[in-house]
Short mmCIF file of C-alpha atoms in Angstrom, two decimals:
data_model
loop_
_atom_site.label_atom_id
_atom_site.label_comp_id
_atom_site.label_asym_id
_atom_site.label_seq_id
_atom_site.Cartn_x
_atom_site.Cartn_y
_atom_site.Cartn_z
CA UNK C 1 -18.43 191.25 210.71
CA UNK C 2 -21.57 192.55 209.01
CA UNK C 3 -23.15 195.72 210.33
CA UNK C 4 -26.80 196.74 210.01
CA UNK C 5 -25.93 200.01 208.29
CA UNK C 6 -23.39 198.68 205.80
CA UNK C 7 -24.03 198.72 202.06
CA UNK C 8 -26.02 195.86 200.50
CA UNK C 9 -23.83 192.81 200.04
CA UNK C 10 -23.21 191.10 196.74
CA UNK C 11 -24.17 187.46 196.80
CA UNK C 12 -26.11 184.73 195.03
CA UNK C 13 -29.10 187.05 194.70
CA UNK C 14 -27.95 190.63 194.23
CA UNK C 15 -31.42 191.78 193.14
CA UNK C 16 -34.87 191.12 194.57
CA UNK C 17 -36.51 187.88 193.66
CA UNK C 18 -39.29 188.07 191.09
CA UNK C 19 -41.48 186.27 191.46
CA UNK C 20 -58.01 169.81 206.57
CA UNK C 21 -58.36 167.00 208.95
CA UNK C 22 -56.79 167.36 212.42
CA UNK C 23 -54.47 164.39 211.87
CA UNK C 24 -51.88 165.16 209.23
CA UNK C 25 -50.68 161.65 208.49
CA UNK C 26 -51.36 158.09 209.63
CA UNK C 27 -48.12 156.80 211.13
CA UNK C 28 -48.56 153.48 209.36
CA UNK C 29 -46.13 150.68 210.09
CA UNK C 30 -42.96 152.77 210.52
CA UNK C 31 -42.70 152.29 214.33
CA UNK C 32 -42.63 148.52 213.80
CA UNK C 33 -40.00 148.91 211.11
CA UNK C 34 -37.89 150.96 213.51
CA UNK C 35 -38.21 148.29 216.20
CA UNK C 36 -36.87 145.72 213.71
CA UNK C 37 -33.93 147.99 212.86
CA UNK C 38 -35.19 148.58 209.33
CA UNK C 39 -35.05 151.88 207.50
CA UNK C 40 -37.88 153.14 205.31
CA UNK C 41 -36.26 153.37 201.85
CA UNK C 42 -35.72 156.78 200.29
CA UNK C 43 -37.07 157.63 196.85
CA UNK C 44 -33.65 158.39 195.40
CA UNK C 45 -31.46 155.98 193.46
CA UNK C 46 -28.99 154.45 193.15
CA UNK C 47 -27.54 155.28 196.60
CA UNK C 48 -30.74 155.38 198.66
CA UNK C 49 -28.92 154.55 201.91
CA UNK C 50 -26.52 157.45 201.48
CA UNK C 51 -29.39 159.79 200.67
CA UNK C 52 -31.20 158.70 203.85
CA UNK C 53 -28.06 159.35 205.88
CA UNK C 54 -27.74 162.83 204.38
CA UNK C 55 -31.38 163.58 205.10
CA UNK C 56 -30.98 162.47 208.70
CA UNK C 57 -27.91 164.70 209.04
CA UNK C 58 -29.86 167.71 207.73
CA UNK C 59 -32.85 166.89 209.95
CA UNK C 60 -30.67 166.63 213.06
CA UNK C 61 -28.80 169.76 211.98
CA UNK C 62 -31.99 171.80 212.09
CA UNK C 63 -32.67 170.82 215.72
CA UNK C 64 -29.06 171.12 216.86
CA UNK C 65 -28.63 174.58 215.32
CA UNK C 66 -31.99 175.67 216.75
CA UNK C 67 -30.76 174.83 220.25
CA UNK C 68 -27.29 176.28 219.68
CA UNK C 69 -28.75 179.63 218.62
CA UNK C 70 -31.12 179.72 221.57
CA UNK C 71 -28.47 178.71 224.10
CA UNK C 72 -25.77 181.07 222.86
CA UNK C 73 -28.14 183.99 222.29
CA UNK C 74 -29.68 183.63 225.74
CA UNK C 75 -26.28 183.60 227.42
CA UNK C 76 -25.40 186.92 225.77
CA UNK C 77 -28.75 188.71 225.92
CA UNK C 78 -27.74 191.29 228.55
CA UNK C 79 -24.62 192.39 226.69
CA UNK C 80 -24.40 195.79 225.00
CA UNK C 81 -24.08 196.04 221.24
CA UNK C 82 -20.40 196.89 221.55
CA UNK C 83 -19.77 193.95 223.89
CA UNK C 84 -21.61 191.61 221.52
CA UNK C 85 -19.55 192.73 218.55
CA UNK C 86 -16.33 192.16 220.48
CA UNK C 87 -17.39 188.69 221.63
CA UNK C 88 -18.75 187.71 218.23
CA UNK C 89 -15.55 188.72 216.45
CA UNK C 90 -14.41 185.14 217.06
CA UNK C 91 -15.20 182.78 214.15
CA UNK C 92 -16.76 180.21 216.52
CA UNK C 93 -17.93 180.69 220.10
CA UNK C 94 -18.25 177.99 222.75
CA UNK C 95 -21.79 177.61 224.05
CA UNK C 96 -20.48 178.40 227.53
CA UNK C 97 -18.93 181.72 226.44
CA UNK C 98 -20.77 183.33 229.40
CA UNK C 99 -21.11 181.24 232.56
CA UNK C 100 -23.21 183.49 234.80
CA UNK C 101 -26.71 183.25 233.28
CA UNK C 102 -27.95 180.16 235.10
CA UNK C 103 -28.49 178.04 231.98
CA UNK C 104 -26.27 175.10 231.11
CA UNK C 105 -24.34 175.20 227.83
CA UNK C 106 -26.64 173.75 225.19
CA UNK C 107 -29.82 174.28 227.20
CA UNK C 108 -32.81 175.53 225.18
CA UNK C 109 -34.10 178.85 226.47
CA UNK C 110 -37.48 180.52 226.38
CA UNK C 111 -39.90 179.17 223.77
CA UNK C 112 -37.28 177.04 222.05
CA UNK C 113 -38.38 174.38 224.54
CA UNK C 114 -41.73 174.24 222.76
CA UNK C 115 -40.03 172.83 219.67
CA UNK C 116 -39.20 169.76 221.75
CA UNK C 117 -42.70 169.66 223.24
CA UNK C 118 -44.11 169.62 219.71
CA UNK C 119 -41.56 167.13 218.40
CA UNK C 120 -42.08 164.65 221.24
CA UNK C 121 -45.85 164.92 221.02
CA UNK C 122 -45.70 164.05 217.31
CA UNK C 123 -43.15 161.30 218.03
CA UNK C 124 -45.38 159.79 220.70
CA UNK C 125 -48.66 159.97 218.78
CA UNK C 126 -47.32 159.37 215.27
CA UNK C 127 -48.95 162.47 213.82
CA UNK C 128 -49.81 166.09 214.57
CA UNK C 129 -53.04 166.56 216.52
CA UNK C 130 -53.83 170.17 217.33
CA UNK C 131 -55.71 169.54 220.58
CA UNK C 132 -53.05 167.21 221.94
CA UNK C 133 -50.27 169.64 221.13
CA UNK C 134 -52.20 172.54 222.68
CA UNK C 135 -52.62 170.50 225.86
CA UNK C 136 -48.87 169.82 225.95
CA UNK C 137 -48.13 173.52 225.48
CA UNK C 138 -50.39 174.32 228.42
CA UNK C 139 -48.54 171.80 230.54
CA UNK C 140 -45.27 173.51 229.55
CA UNK C 141 -46.68 176.85 230.69
CA UNK C 142 -47.69 175.31 234.03
CA UNK C 143 -44.02 174.54 234.74
CA UNK C 144 -43.28 178.29 234.92
CA UNK C 145 -40.74 178.49 232.09
CA UNK C 146 -38.42 181.47 232.56
CA UNK C 147 -39.01 184.41 230.21
CA UNK C 148 -41.83 182.87 228.16
CA UNK C 149 -43.26 185.30 225.61
CA UNK C 150 -46.28 187.37 226.57
CA UNK C 151 -48.18 186.41 223.41
CA UNK C 152 -47.69 182.71 224.06
CA UNK C 153 -48.59 182.98 227.73
CA UNK C 154 -51.76 184.94 227.00
CA UNK C 155 -52.93 182.59 224.24
CA UNK C 156 -52.36 179.48 226.33
CA UNK C 157 -54.30 181.15 229.14
CA UNK C 158 -57.24 181.51 226.76
CA UNK C 159 -56.78 185.18 225.79
CA UNK C 160 -55.14 185.27 222.33
CA UNK C 161 -53.57 188.60 221.39
CA UNK C 162 -55.12 189.37 218.02
CA UNK C 163 -52.68 192.12 217.07
CA UNK C 164 -49.41 190.51 218.15
CA UNK C 165 -46.83 189.67 215.46
CA UNK C 166 -44.19 188.18 217.73
CA UNK C 167 -41.67 185.48 216.87
CA UNK C 168 -42.47 182.72 219.38
CA UNK C 169 -44.15 180.29 216.98
CA UNK C 170 -41.24 180.51 214.52
CA UNK C 171 -39.06 178.73 217.08
CA UNK C 172 -41.22 175.62 216.58
CA UNK C 173 -40.71 175.53 212.80
CA UNK C 174 -37.79 173.09 213.02
CA UNK C 175 -39.94 170.38 214.64
CA UNK C 176 -42.85 170.92 212.27
CA UNK C 177 -40.51 171.16 209.29
CA UNK C 178 -39.07 167.72 210.03
CA UNK C 179 -42.51 166.18 210.46
CA UNK C 180 -43.54 167.89 207.22
CA UNK C 181 -41.07 165.73 205.28
CA UNK C 182 -43.76 163.04 205.52
CA UNK C 183 -46.50 165.40 204.28
CA UNK C 184 -47.42 167.06 201.02
CA UNK C 185 -46.74 170.78 200.69
CA UNK C 186 -50.40 171.60 201.27
CA UNK C 187 -50.53 169.38 204.35
CA UNK C 188 -47.33 170.98 205.64
CA UNK C 189 -48.74 174.49 205.24
CA UNK C 190 -51.97 173.50 206.98
CA UNK C 191 -50.15 171.90 209.89
CA UNK C 192 -47.79 174.87 210.26
CA UNK C 193 -50.67 177.33 210.37
CA UNK C 194 -52.65 175.28 212.87
CA UNK C 195 -49.69 174.89 215.18
CA UNK C 196 -48.86 178.59 214.95
CA UNK C 197 -52.47 179.58 215.69
CA UNK C 198 -52.35 177.81 219.05
CA UNK C 199 -50.24 180.70 220.34
CA UNK C 200 -50.08 183.30 217.54
CA UNK C 201 -53.33 184.02 215.70
CA UNK C 202 -52.17 186.90 213.50
CA UNK C 203 -52.07 186.12 209.78
CA UNK C 204 -48.51 187.41 209.42
CA UNK C 205 -47.29 184.99 212.11
CA UNK C 206 -49.02 182.10 210.38
CA UNK C 207 -47.64 183.10 206.97
CA UNK C 208 -44.11 183.37 208.35
CA UNK C 209 -44.41 180.00 210.09
CA UNK C 210 -45.77 178.34 206.96
CA UNK C 211 -42.99 179.58 204.68
CA UNK C 212 -40.29 178.68 207.21
CA UNK C 213 -41.70 175.17 207.65
CA UNK C 214 -41.83 174.76 203.87
CA UNK C 215 -38.21 175.86 203.61
CA UNK C 216 -36.97 173.45 206.29
CA UNK C 217 -39.00 170.62 204.74
CA UNK C 218 -37.57 171.29 201.27
CA UNK C 219 -33.99 171.56 202.55
CA UNK C 220 -34.15 168.29 204.50
CA UNK C 221 -35.81 166.35 201.69
CA UNK C 222 -33.67 167.55 198.78
CA UNK C 223 -30.36 169.03 199.94
CA UNK C 224 -31.17 172.12 197.89
CA UNK C 225 -28.60 174.95 197.89
CA UNK C 226 -29.13 178.26 199.74
CA UNK C 227 -29.94 180.48 196.75
CA UNK C 228 -32.31 177.92 195.26
CA UNK C 229 -33.99 177.44 198.63
CA UNK C 230 -34.55 181.20 198.97
CA UNK C 231 -36.13 181.29 195.51
CA UNK C 232 -38.34 178.30 196.38
CA UNK C 233 -39.51 179.90 199.63
CA UNK C 234 -40.27 183.21 197.93
CA UNK C 235 -42.22 181.46 195.19
CA UNK C 236 -44.18 179.53 197.81
CA UNK C 237 -45.03 182.78 199.58
CA UNK C 238 -46.26 184.32 196.33
CA UNK C 239 -48.23 181.24 195.32
CA UNK C 240 -49.94 181.15 198.72
CA UNK C 241 -50.79 184.88 198.48
CA UNK C 242 -49.09 185.67 201.75
CA UNK C 243 -49.40 189.06 203.38
CA UNK C 244 -47.68 191.93 201.57
CA UNK C 245 -45.51 192.62 204.61
CA UNK C 246 -44.19 189.05 204.50
CA UNK C 247 -43.32 189.32 200.80
CA UNK C 248 -41.62 192.67 201.34
CA UNK C 249 -39.61 191.26 204.22
CA UNK C 250 -38.49 188.33 202.06
CA UNK C 251 -37.46 190.63 199.20
CA UNK C 252 -35.39 192.80 201.52
CA UNK C 253 -33.61 189.73 202.87
CA UNK C 254 -31.77 189.30 199.57
CA UNK C 255 -30.08 192.67 200.12
CA UNK C 256 -29.71 193.37 203.83
CA UNK C 257 -30.65 192.49 207.39
CA UNK C 258 -33.33 194.50 209.21
CA UNK C 259 -32.10 198.00 210.02
CA UNK C 260 -33.29 197.91 213.64
CA UNK C 261 -33.26 194.87 215.91
CA UNK C 262 -34.04 196.81 219.08
CA UNK C 263 -37.12 199.05 218.74
CA UNK C 264 -39.54 196.22 217.92
CA UNK C 265 -37.64 193.44 219.64
CA UNK C 266 -39.37 190.09 219.17
CA UNK C 267 -41.07 191.06 215.88
CA UNK C 268 -41.55 187.95 213.73
CA UNK C 269 -40.50 189.57 210.46
CA UNK C 270 -37.18 190.70 211.92
CA UNK C 271 -36.44 187.04 212.62
CA UNK C 272 -37.62 185.90 209.18
CA UNK C 273 -35.70 188.55 207.24
CA UNK C 274 -32.55 187.92 209.25
CA UNK C 275 -32.78 184.14 208.76
CA UNK C 276 -33.26 184.46 205.00
CA UNK C 277 -30.41 186.95 204.72
CA UNK C 278 -28.07 184.60 206.56
CA UNK C 279 -29.31 181.73 204.39
CA UNK C 280 -28.01 183.64 201.36
CA UNK C 281 -24.79 185.06 202.78
CA UNK C 282 -23.52 182.91 205.68
CA UNK C 283 -21.27 179.98 204.85
CA UNK C 284 -22.42 177.82 207.77
CA UNK C 285 -25.02 177.67 210.54
CA UNK C 286 -22.42 178.75 213.12
CA UNK C 287 -21.55 181.85 211.08
CA UNK C 288 -25.21 182.77 210.65
CA UNK C 289 -25.92 182.27 214.36
CA UNK C 290 -22.95 184.38 215.46
CA UNK C 291 -23.78 187.16 212.97
CA UNK C 292 -27.35 187.18 214.28
CA UNK C 293 -26.33 187.40 217.93
CA UNK C 294 -23.93 190.26 217.20
CA UNK C 295 -26.89 192.43 216.20
CA UNK C 296 -28.51 192.28 219.64
CA UNK C 297 -32.24 192.57 220.21
CA UNK C 298 -34.06 189.29 220.77
CA UNK C 299 -30.83 187.46 220.04
CA UNK C 300 -31.78 184.03 221.40
CA UNK C 301 -35.00 183.75 219.40
CA UNK C 302 -33.55 185.29 216.23
CA UNK C 303 -30.47 183.05 216.37
CA UNK C 304 -32.51 179.90 217.02
CA UNK C 305 -34.80 180.62 214.06
CA UNK C 306 -31.82 181.35 211.82
CA UNK C 307 -30.09 178.20 213.07
CA UNK C 308 -33.11 175.99 212.37
CA UNK C 309 -33.16 177.05 208.70
CA UNK C 310 -29.40 176.94 208.09
CA UNK C 311 -29.01 173.69 210.02
CA UNK C 312 -31.51 172.07 207.66
CA UNK C 313 -29.37 173.16 204.71
CA UNK C 314 -25.88 172.31 205.99
CA UNK C 315 -26.61 169.49 208.45
CA UNK C 316 -25.36 168.53 211.88
CA UNK C 317 -21.99 167.57 210.41
CA UNK C 318 -21.34 171.25 209.65
CA UNK C 319 -21.71 172.36 213.28
CA UNK C 320 -18.80 172.73 215.72
CA UNK C 321 -18.24 169.42 217.48
CA UNK C 322 -18.17 171.09 220.90
CA UNK C 323 -21.63 172.53 220.25
CA UNK C 324 -22.97 169.05 219.46
CA UNK C 325 -21.28 167.60 222.54
CA UNK C 326 -22.62 170.33 224.84
CA UNK C 327 -26.18 169.85 223.58
CA UNK C 328 -26.00 166.05 223.75
CA UNK C 329 -24.79 166.19 227.36
CA UNK C 330 -27.10 168.96 228.56
CA UNK C 331 -29.01 167.72 231.63
CA UNK C 332 -30.57 170.71 233.44
CA UNK C 333 -31.50 168.86 236.62
CA UNK C 334 -32.12 170.46 239.98
CA UNK C 335 -28.81 171.03 241.71
CA UNK C 336 -26.82 171.25 238.47
CA UNK C 337 -27.93 174.71 237.37
CA UNK C 338 -30.11 177.59 238.50
CA UNK C 339 -32.70 176.97 235.73
CA UNK C 340 -33.63 173.28 236.16
CA UNK C 341 -36.31 172.03 233.77
CA UNK C 342 -38.42 168.87 233.42
CA UNK C 343 -36.75 166.10 231.42
CA UNK C 344 -39.23 166.31 228.54
CA UNK C 345 -37.83 169.75 227.65
CA UNK C 346 -34.20 168.63 227.51
CA UNK C 347 -32.44 168.56 224.12
CA UNK C 348 -31.40 164.93 224.57
CA UNK C 349 -31.63 162.29 221.84
CA UNK C 350 -31.81 164.80 219.00
CA UNK C 351 -30.65 162.40 216.29
CA UNK C 352 -33.23 159.75 217.21
CA UNK C 353 -35.93 162.39 217.56
CA UNK C 354 -35.11 163.86 214.14
CA UNK C 355 -35.09 160.40 212.58
CA UNK C 356 -38.44 159.53 214.10
CA UNK C 357 -40.07 162.75 212.90
CA UNK C 358 -38.92 162.04 209.36
CA UNK C 359 -39.98 158.38 209.44
CA UNK C 360 -43.49 158.69 210.84
CA UNK C 361 -44.95 158.38 207.36
CA UNK C 362 -43.85 157.80 203.76
CA UNK C 363 -41.15 160.09 202.42
CA UNK C 364 -42.87 162.94 200.65
CA UNK C 365 -42.47 163.43 196.92
CA UNK C 366 -40.89 166.79 195.99
#
């Protein structure tokens, strides 16, 4: 088990890396093609069908691992650091490792639900429209979600917190990253920033969201390896002249996790550095999620953000089958759990949702 104060780990990168319109894309005819059972062809040959299947697996993996990290992290959030380390000593944890938190196994917690709000809004409208998404987020807030972030609540109430650098918007990067597979890089960055700004106006939050969306997009489209993906994301951050604190955070990720997960709990760059570190050193999404939770702090958010990135690299097929089953069968209805939620926030139909997000426009060239 990794510890925050251990020596830097050797790995694929032992040294620091060197170096619009409101509608992002017309949905075109893809809904009709889906109704006929046809698949939009991929741009790879000769096995285009196999490539499409692999892309769909990676797309679904990002959403499944997002939910798994949120669900498992939320269930363990009141544990002490010592208790977390003991629990996380297991190579794989069931999502119902703790049964007294009120959430069902596989139920998205906190602002992870907003990833599904965003995804279903794009699925329904065929593109990303800022005003429509903002309206959906406000509806979500009206349902009194448990433990919603203060920054998100304040922004949706019309009082954005200019100085906040919290991690809430990063939990939506999986949904935007999948939609971004139908966009150019510039369109993807623009959409990521506009979505982030609905709840998090600080430049650092928008930079972090943009680079994470670009990473998920690249991983789903290409099947790129972890070290190469890290290098791509860092180069994107440099090319886009992102904030110095974001670049520093990304450099540090190649050597270690953040030293302190507690003092500034919920800080966006803790989540980003941790996710990039696990991208480089974890061998699977489950390993990265469990390592993240063992460090405490805002474990649910940090683990969901880490899961979204690693799931896009390794795919749904790499996740424990009982995690997939728990998420697929999660139905938090009134009478079944103490945190019932409206159906639109459930993590049901992830594979179809992921497929739709990636087929709402032509496959992007990379």
